[in-house]
Structure formats: structure tokens, C-alpha cells
Coordinates of C-alpha atoms and ligand atoms in Angstrom, one line a residue:
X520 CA 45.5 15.0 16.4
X521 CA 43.4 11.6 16.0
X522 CA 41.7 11.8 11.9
X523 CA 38.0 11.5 12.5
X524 CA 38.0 7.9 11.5
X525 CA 40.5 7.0 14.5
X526 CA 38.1 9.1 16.9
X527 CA 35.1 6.6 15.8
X528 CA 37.0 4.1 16.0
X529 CA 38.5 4.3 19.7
X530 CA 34.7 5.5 20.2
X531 CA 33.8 2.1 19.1
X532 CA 36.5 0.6 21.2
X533 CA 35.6 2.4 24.1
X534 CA 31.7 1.5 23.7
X535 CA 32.6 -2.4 22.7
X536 CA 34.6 -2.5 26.4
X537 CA 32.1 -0.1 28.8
X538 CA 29.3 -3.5 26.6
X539 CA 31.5 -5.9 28.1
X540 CA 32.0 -4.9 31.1
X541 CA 28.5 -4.1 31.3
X542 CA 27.5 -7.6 30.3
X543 CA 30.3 -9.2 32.8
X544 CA 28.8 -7.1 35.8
X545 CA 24.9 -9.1 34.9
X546 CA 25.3 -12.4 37.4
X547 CA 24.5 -15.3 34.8
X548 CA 22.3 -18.0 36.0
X549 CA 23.3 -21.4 34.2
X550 CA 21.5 -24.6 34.8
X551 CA 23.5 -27.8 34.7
X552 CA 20.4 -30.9 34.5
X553 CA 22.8 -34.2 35.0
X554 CA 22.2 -37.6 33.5
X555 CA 20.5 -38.0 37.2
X556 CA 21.5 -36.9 40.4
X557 CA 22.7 -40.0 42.4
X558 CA 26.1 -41.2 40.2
X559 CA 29.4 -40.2 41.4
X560 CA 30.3 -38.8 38.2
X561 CA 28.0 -36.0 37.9
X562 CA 28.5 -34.8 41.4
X563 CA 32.2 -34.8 40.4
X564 CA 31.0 -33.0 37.1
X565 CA 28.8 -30.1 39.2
X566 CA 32.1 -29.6 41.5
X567 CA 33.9 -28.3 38.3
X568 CA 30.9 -26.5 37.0
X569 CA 30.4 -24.9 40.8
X570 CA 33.9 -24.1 40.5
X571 CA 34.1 -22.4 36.9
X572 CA 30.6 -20.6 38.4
X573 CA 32.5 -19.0 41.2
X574 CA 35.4 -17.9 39.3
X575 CA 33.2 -16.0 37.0
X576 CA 30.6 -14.8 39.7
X577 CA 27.8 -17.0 38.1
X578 CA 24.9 -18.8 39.7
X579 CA 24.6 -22.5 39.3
X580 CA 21.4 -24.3 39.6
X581 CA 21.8 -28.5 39.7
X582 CA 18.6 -30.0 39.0
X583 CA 18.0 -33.6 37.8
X584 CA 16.3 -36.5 38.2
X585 CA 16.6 -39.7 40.5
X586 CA 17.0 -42.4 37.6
X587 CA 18.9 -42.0 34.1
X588 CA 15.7 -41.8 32.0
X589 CA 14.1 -39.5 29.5
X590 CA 10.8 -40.1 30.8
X591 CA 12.1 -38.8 34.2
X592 CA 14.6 -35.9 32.5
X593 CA 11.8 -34.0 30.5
X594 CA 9.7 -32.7 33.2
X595 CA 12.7 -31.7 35.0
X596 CA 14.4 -29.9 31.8
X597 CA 10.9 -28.4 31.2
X598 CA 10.6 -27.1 35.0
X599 CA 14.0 -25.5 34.2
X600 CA 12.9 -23.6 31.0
X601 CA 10.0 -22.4 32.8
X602 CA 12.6 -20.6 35.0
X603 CA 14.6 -18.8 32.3
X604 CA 18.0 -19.8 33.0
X605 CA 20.9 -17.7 30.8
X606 CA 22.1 -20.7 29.8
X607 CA 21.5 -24.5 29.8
X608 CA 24.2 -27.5 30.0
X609 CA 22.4 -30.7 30.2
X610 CA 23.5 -34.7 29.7
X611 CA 20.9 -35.9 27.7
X612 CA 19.5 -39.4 28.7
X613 CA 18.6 -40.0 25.2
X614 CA 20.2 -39.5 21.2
X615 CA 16.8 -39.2 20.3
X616 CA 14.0 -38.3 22.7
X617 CA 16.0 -35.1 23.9
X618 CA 15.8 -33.4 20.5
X619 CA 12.5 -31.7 20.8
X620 CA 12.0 -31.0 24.5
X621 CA 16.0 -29.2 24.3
X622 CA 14.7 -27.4 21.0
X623 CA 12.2 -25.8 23.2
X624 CA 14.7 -24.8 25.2
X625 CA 16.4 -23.0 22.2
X626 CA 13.3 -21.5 20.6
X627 CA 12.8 -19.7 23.9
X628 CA 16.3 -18.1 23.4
X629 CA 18.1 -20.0 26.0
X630 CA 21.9 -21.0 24.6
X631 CA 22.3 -24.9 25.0
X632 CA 25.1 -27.1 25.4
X633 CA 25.3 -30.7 26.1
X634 CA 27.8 -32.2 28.5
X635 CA 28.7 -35.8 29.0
X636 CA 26.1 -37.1 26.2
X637 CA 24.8 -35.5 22.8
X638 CA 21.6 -35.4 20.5
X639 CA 21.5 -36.6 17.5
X640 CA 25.0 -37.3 15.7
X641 CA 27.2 -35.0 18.3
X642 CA 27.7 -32.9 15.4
X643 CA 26.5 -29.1 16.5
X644 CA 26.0 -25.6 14.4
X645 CA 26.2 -27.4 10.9
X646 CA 23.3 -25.7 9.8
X647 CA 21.8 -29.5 8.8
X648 CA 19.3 -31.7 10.8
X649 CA 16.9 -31.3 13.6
X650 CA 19.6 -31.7 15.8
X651 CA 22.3 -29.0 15.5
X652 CA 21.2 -26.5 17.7
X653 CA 23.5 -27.3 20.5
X654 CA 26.1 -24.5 20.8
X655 CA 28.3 -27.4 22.0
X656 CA 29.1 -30.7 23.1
X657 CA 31.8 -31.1 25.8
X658 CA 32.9 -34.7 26.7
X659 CA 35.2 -37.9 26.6
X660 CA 35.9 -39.6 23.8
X661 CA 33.8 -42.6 24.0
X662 CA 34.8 -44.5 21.1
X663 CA 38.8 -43.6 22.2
X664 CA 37.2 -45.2 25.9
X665 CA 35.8 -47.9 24.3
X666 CA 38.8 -49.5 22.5
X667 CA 41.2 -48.6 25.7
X668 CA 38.9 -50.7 27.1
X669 CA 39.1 -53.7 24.4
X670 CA 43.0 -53.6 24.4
X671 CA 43.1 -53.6 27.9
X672 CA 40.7 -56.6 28.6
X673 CA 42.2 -58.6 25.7
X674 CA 45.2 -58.4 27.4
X675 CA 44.0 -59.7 30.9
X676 CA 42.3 -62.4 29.1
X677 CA 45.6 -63.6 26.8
X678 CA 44.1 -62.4 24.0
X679 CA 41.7 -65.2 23.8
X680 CA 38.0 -66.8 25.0
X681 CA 34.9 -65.4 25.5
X682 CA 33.7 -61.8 26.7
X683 CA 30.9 -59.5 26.9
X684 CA 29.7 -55.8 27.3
X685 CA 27.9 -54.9 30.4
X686 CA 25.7 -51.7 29.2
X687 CA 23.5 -49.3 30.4
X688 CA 20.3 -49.2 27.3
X689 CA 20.7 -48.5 23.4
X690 CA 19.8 -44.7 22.2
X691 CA 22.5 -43.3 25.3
X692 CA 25.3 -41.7 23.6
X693 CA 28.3 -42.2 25.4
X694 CA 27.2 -46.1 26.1
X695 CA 26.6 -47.0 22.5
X696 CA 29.8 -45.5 21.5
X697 CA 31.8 -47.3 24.1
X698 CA 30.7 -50.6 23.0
X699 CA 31.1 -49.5 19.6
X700 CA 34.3 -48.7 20.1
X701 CA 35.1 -52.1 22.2
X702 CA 33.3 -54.1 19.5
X703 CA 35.5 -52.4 16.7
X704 CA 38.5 -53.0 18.2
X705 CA 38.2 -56.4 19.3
X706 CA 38.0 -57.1 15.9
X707 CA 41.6 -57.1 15.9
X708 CA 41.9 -60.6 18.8
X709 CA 39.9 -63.3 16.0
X710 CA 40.4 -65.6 19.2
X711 CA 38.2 -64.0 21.1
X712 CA 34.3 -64.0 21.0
X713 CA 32.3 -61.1 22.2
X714 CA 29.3 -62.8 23.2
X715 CA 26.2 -60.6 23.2
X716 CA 25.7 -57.5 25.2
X717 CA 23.8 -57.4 28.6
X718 CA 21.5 -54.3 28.9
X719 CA 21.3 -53.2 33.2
X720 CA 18.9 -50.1 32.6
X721 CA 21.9 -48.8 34.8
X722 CA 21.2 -50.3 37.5
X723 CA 24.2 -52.4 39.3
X724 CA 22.1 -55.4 41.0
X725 CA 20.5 -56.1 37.7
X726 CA 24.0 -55.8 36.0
X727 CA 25.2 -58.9 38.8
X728 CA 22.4 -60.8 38.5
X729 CA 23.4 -60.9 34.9
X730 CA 26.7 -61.4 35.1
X731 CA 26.0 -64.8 37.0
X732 CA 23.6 -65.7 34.0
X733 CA 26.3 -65.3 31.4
X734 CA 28.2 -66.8 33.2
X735 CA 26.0 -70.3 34.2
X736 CA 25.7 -70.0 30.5
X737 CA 29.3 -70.0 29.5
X738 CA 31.5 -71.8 31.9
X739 CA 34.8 -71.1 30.5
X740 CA 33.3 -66.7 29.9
X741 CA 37.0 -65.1 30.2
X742 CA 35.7 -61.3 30.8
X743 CA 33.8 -58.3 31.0
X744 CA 33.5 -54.9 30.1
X745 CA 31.3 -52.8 32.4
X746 CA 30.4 -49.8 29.7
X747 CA 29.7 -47.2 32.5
X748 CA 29.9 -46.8 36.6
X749 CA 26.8 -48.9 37.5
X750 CA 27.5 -51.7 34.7
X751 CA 30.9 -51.9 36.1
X752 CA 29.8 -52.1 39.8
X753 CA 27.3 -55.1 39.2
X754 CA 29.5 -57.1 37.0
X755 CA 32.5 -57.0 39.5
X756 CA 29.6 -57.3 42.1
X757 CA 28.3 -60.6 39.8
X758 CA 32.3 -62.0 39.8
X759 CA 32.8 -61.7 43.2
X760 CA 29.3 -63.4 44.1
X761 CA 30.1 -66.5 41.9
X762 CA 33.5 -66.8 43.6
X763 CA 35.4 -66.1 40.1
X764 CA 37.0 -63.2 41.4
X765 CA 40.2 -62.9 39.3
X766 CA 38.8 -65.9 37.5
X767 CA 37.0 -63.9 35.2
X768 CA 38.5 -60.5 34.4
X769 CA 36.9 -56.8 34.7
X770 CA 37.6 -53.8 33.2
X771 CA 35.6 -51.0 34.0
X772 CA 34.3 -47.8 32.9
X773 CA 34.7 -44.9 35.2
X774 CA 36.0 -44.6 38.6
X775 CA 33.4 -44.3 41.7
X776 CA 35.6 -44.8 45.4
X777 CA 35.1 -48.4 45.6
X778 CA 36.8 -49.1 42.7
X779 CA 40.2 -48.5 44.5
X780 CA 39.6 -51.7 46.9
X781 CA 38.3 -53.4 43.7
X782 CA 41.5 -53.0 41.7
X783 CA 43.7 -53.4 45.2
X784 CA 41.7 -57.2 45.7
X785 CA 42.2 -58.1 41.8
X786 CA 38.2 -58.0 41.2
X787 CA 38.8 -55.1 38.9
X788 CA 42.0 -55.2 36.4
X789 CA 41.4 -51.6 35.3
X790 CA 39.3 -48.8 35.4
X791 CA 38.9 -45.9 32.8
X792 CA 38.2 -42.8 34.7
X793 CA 36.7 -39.8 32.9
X794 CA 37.6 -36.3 33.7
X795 CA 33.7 -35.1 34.8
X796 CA 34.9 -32.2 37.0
X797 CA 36.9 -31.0 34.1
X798 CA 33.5 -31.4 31.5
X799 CA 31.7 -29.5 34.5
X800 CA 34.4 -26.7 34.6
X801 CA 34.6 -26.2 31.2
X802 CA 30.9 -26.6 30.3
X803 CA 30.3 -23.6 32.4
X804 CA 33.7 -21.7 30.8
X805 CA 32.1 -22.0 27.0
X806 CA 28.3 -21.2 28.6
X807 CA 30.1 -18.3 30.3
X808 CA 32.3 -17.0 27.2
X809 CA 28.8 -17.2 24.6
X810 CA 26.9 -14.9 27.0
X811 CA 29.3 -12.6 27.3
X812 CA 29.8 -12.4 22.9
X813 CA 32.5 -14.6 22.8
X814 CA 32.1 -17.7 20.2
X815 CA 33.2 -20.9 21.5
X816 CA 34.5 -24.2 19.8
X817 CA 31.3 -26.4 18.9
X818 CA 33.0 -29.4 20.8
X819 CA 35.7 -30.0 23.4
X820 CA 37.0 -33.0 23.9
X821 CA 38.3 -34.0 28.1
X822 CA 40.4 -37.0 28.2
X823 CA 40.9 -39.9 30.1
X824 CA 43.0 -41.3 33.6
X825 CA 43.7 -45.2 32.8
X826 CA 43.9 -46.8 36.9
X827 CA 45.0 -50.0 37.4
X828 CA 47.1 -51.6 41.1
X829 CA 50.4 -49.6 39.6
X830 CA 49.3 -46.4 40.1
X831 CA 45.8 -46.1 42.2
X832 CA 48.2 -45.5 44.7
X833 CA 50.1 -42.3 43.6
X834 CA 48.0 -39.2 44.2
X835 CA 48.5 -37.5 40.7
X836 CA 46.1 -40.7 39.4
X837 CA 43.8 -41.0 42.6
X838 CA 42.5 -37.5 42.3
X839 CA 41.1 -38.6 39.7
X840 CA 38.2 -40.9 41.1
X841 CA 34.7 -39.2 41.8
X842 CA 33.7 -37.5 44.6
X843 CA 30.7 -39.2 46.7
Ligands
T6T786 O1 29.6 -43.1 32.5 C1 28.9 -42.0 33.0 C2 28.4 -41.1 31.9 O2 29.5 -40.8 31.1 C3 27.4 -41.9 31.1 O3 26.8 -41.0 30.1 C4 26.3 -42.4 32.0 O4 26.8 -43.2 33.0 C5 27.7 -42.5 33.9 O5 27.1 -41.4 34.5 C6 28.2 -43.4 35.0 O6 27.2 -43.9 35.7

């Protein structure tokens, strides 16, 4: 016979699993708002998260907007609150400007978690700041990316001249700590000066354009680091044009499919790919495990596939560049 503190307890038991199950048979919507729509790597990123919604029979709603801007994002993330998703996962376009419109998002109950780029410091459920609401942040490490990125450049350079940073706009996450963690780490090559950054607004022609300046300006410039997929693009776009392909040497951030020709003609020495299906998949995992009571870690870090002409060739490495 079962004391009549077992019985409670396996009626407890039996209660928590008929919850869970009930909760698992509710079809989840979760919206996944993208840094903007057009950019290899967050098509790759909704492929995981359409995946990871499949495998837990979950809805996934991809809605962004045209151009990587707050002033574009809001309206967009505000459209989606208006629709009561279960759950949020959204790339903020900026540290700052985010804070309140997502907090909205939060005070209406709606669990969110920020993929690719963070609010505020990154640092979620500390109880401290306006900024901590985020259940969490899953992405690369993009001060690790950053100083791949310096070590690898220094080397195609000898370790000496000038270089520069190719970047997207100050107040984005992921940008500001990829420089940061190129500019920290070059510290360690004294021969080499890292001349000052170049800021695209993510947009590639403007990022060739001034490559060309930098480099009318300094004939003997060595380098560059494109900081994300468009930067990259328009500065190996700005060698090429100015005939110095080779010349001057390019390491890039992320992997679109022309970067495979890029690194096969010698325009591009390297490129750092992220894993955006992988922050898509799991994104979708954590939103999936809070709704149905499970806590989740407050960050999760995806990692990184380093291509250059060794090994673009050998399929374990070339999955890993974007979809189109
Ligand atoms: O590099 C990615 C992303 O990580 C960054 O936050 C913004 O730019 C990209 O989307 C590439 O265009």
C-alpha cells in the first residue's frame, strides 16, 4: 500500500505530466524579426529556426524589414506585438534604441529572446538595468570573431603596415564588438597601424567606394577587415576595382556564396563564417523549452567555421556558407 503522502505525490506527478503534455499539444506561434530580410545570414538563420519549429510542431512567423535600421525595425516589431506571438526572437538593429519598443513586448507578457545582436550589455535576467529582460541571448562570439580576424589579417599582411575596419554603424552589437575585438588584438603587431574605421551603413557599394578612398589616401594601405557580410563584399568589391587584388589583403566576416570564388581568385584571404542556422535552431529550442516551463540558459554561445582556399573545398567546411 502507497502512505498517503506517496499517493499525493504520484497525484502531483501524474497532474505535473497530463500539464505538460497538455501545454505540448497548444501549437506555439514564435516570431523570429531578423536584423532585415535581404542578408544571406538571416535566411540561413530562419532555416534553422523553421527547422527547430517543425520538430516541435510550432508555427514560425519571419517578419522584418528591408534595411538594417531601427527606424525601419520598430514598426515592424510593433506590428508583431499587436499580433500576440507566444514568443519573440528578434536581432536588434540597435544596443540602444531596442530597449523600450522590446520592453513593450515584455510588459505585454510575451517571452523575448534576442538572436544574433543584444540590448544593452548582453547581460540578461540580472535583475539590474533597463535592459535585462531578455530571457536570452543566443549568438557568436563577436569579440572571439573579432580577434580571429586580427591574427589572421596580421598574418597576410607580414605582420606589418597599415589596415583598417570596414563596419557597418556604431550602437550594433555584434559590429562594435568585432572591431573591438580586432582593435584589441592588433595591439599585440606594434608594426602595424590600424588606420581609422570606415562606417558603410551596411551597404556594400558605399563600403567600395570607400575602400578606393582609403586607399588614394594611403598608397602603401596593406589590408582590411570587412566587420560583417556587406562590409566584406564592398571592400573586396573596392580591391578588385582598384586592380590591387591580392595587393591589398581581405579578411572577411561571414560567408555569403560568392565568397567561395572570392577566396578561390585570392581577393579574399579568409572568411569567418558564423553558424546562423544553428542560432536560428536553437533560438527556437530555448523559446520552445520556456513556454513549455522549462528554464533555459540566459545565453548560448554558437561558434565559428574559419574558410580560407585549404578547405572551401571539402564539404564538412562549405556547408557552412549561407543559403541565398
Ligand atoms: O554579420 C551579420 C550579423 O551577425 C550582424 O549582426 C549584421 O550583419 C550580418 O547580418 C551580415 O550582413
Amino acid at each position: 500500500f502507497l502512505k498517503a503522502s506517496a499517493v499525493a505525490s504520484l497525484a502531483t506527478g501524474v497532474a505535473a505530466i497530463a500539464g505538460s503534455a497538455k501545454a505540448q499539444d497548444k501549437k506555439f506561434t514564435i516570431a523570429l524579426i531578423p536584423g532585415l530580410t535581404t542578408d544571406a545570414f538571416y535566411i540561413t538563420m530562419r532555416k534553422g529556426a523553421e527547422a527547430a519549429a517543425k520538430a516541435v510542431g510550432a508555427t514560425l512567423v519571419f517578419q522584418g524589414a528591408p534595411d538594417f535600421n531601427p527606424v525601419t525595425q520598430v514598426p515592424v516589431l510593433d506590428a508583431v506585438i499587436a499580433k500576440k506571438p507566444d514568443a519573440i526572437l528578434i536581432a536588434p538593429t540597435d544596443k540602444d534604441q531596442l530597449i523600450q519598443p522590446l520592453k513593450k513586448a515584455a510588459d505585454a507578457g510575451i517571452p523575448v529572446i534576442t538572436v544574433d545582436t543584444f540590448i544593452g550589455t548582453g547581460v540578461y535576467q540580472t535583475g539590474k538595468g533597463d535592459a535585462d529582460f531578455p530571457l536570452a541571448y543566443i549568438a557568436s562570439d563577436n569579440l572571439l570573431g573579432g580577434a580571429i580576424a586580427a591574427r589572421a589579417l596580421a598574418k597576410a599582411v607580414g605582420e606589418k603596415g597599415k589596415v583598417y575596419v570596414s563596419n557597418v554603424k556604431p550602437g550594433i552589437s555584434t559590429t562594435d564588438q568585432r572591431e573591438q575585438g580586432f582593435k584589441d588584438e592588433m595591439k599585440k603587431y606594434p608594426n602595424i597601424t590600424v588606420l581609422d574605421t570606415q562606417y558603410n551603413d551596411d551597404d556594400a557599394n558605399k563600403a567600395a567606394s570607400q575602400l578606393q578612398a582609403v586607399y588614394a589616401r594611403n598608397s602603401d594601405l596593406d589590408g582590411v577587415f570587412g566587420a560583417n557580410l556587406f562590409s566584406a563584399l564592398g571592400a573586396a568589391n573596392g580591391v578588385q576595382q582598384a586592380g590591387q587584388t591580392g595587393k591589398i589583403r581581405v579578411v572577411a566576416f561571414d560567408a555569403p556564396t560568392t565568397i567561395v570564388d572570392n577566396i578561390n581568385s585570392g581577393l579574399v584571404d579568409l572568411a569567418i563564417a558564423q553558424h546562423p542556422a544553428e542560432i536560428g535552431y536553437f533560438g527556437v529550442m530555448a523559446a520552445y523549452a520556456h513556454l513549455t516551463g522549462n528554464s533555459i540558459p540566459t545565453a548560448i554561445g554558437t561558434g565559428f567555421t574559419v574558410i580560407d582556399k585549404s578547405n572551401v573545398a571539402d564539404k564538412n567546411v562549405a556547408k557552412f556558407i549561407y543559403s541565398d
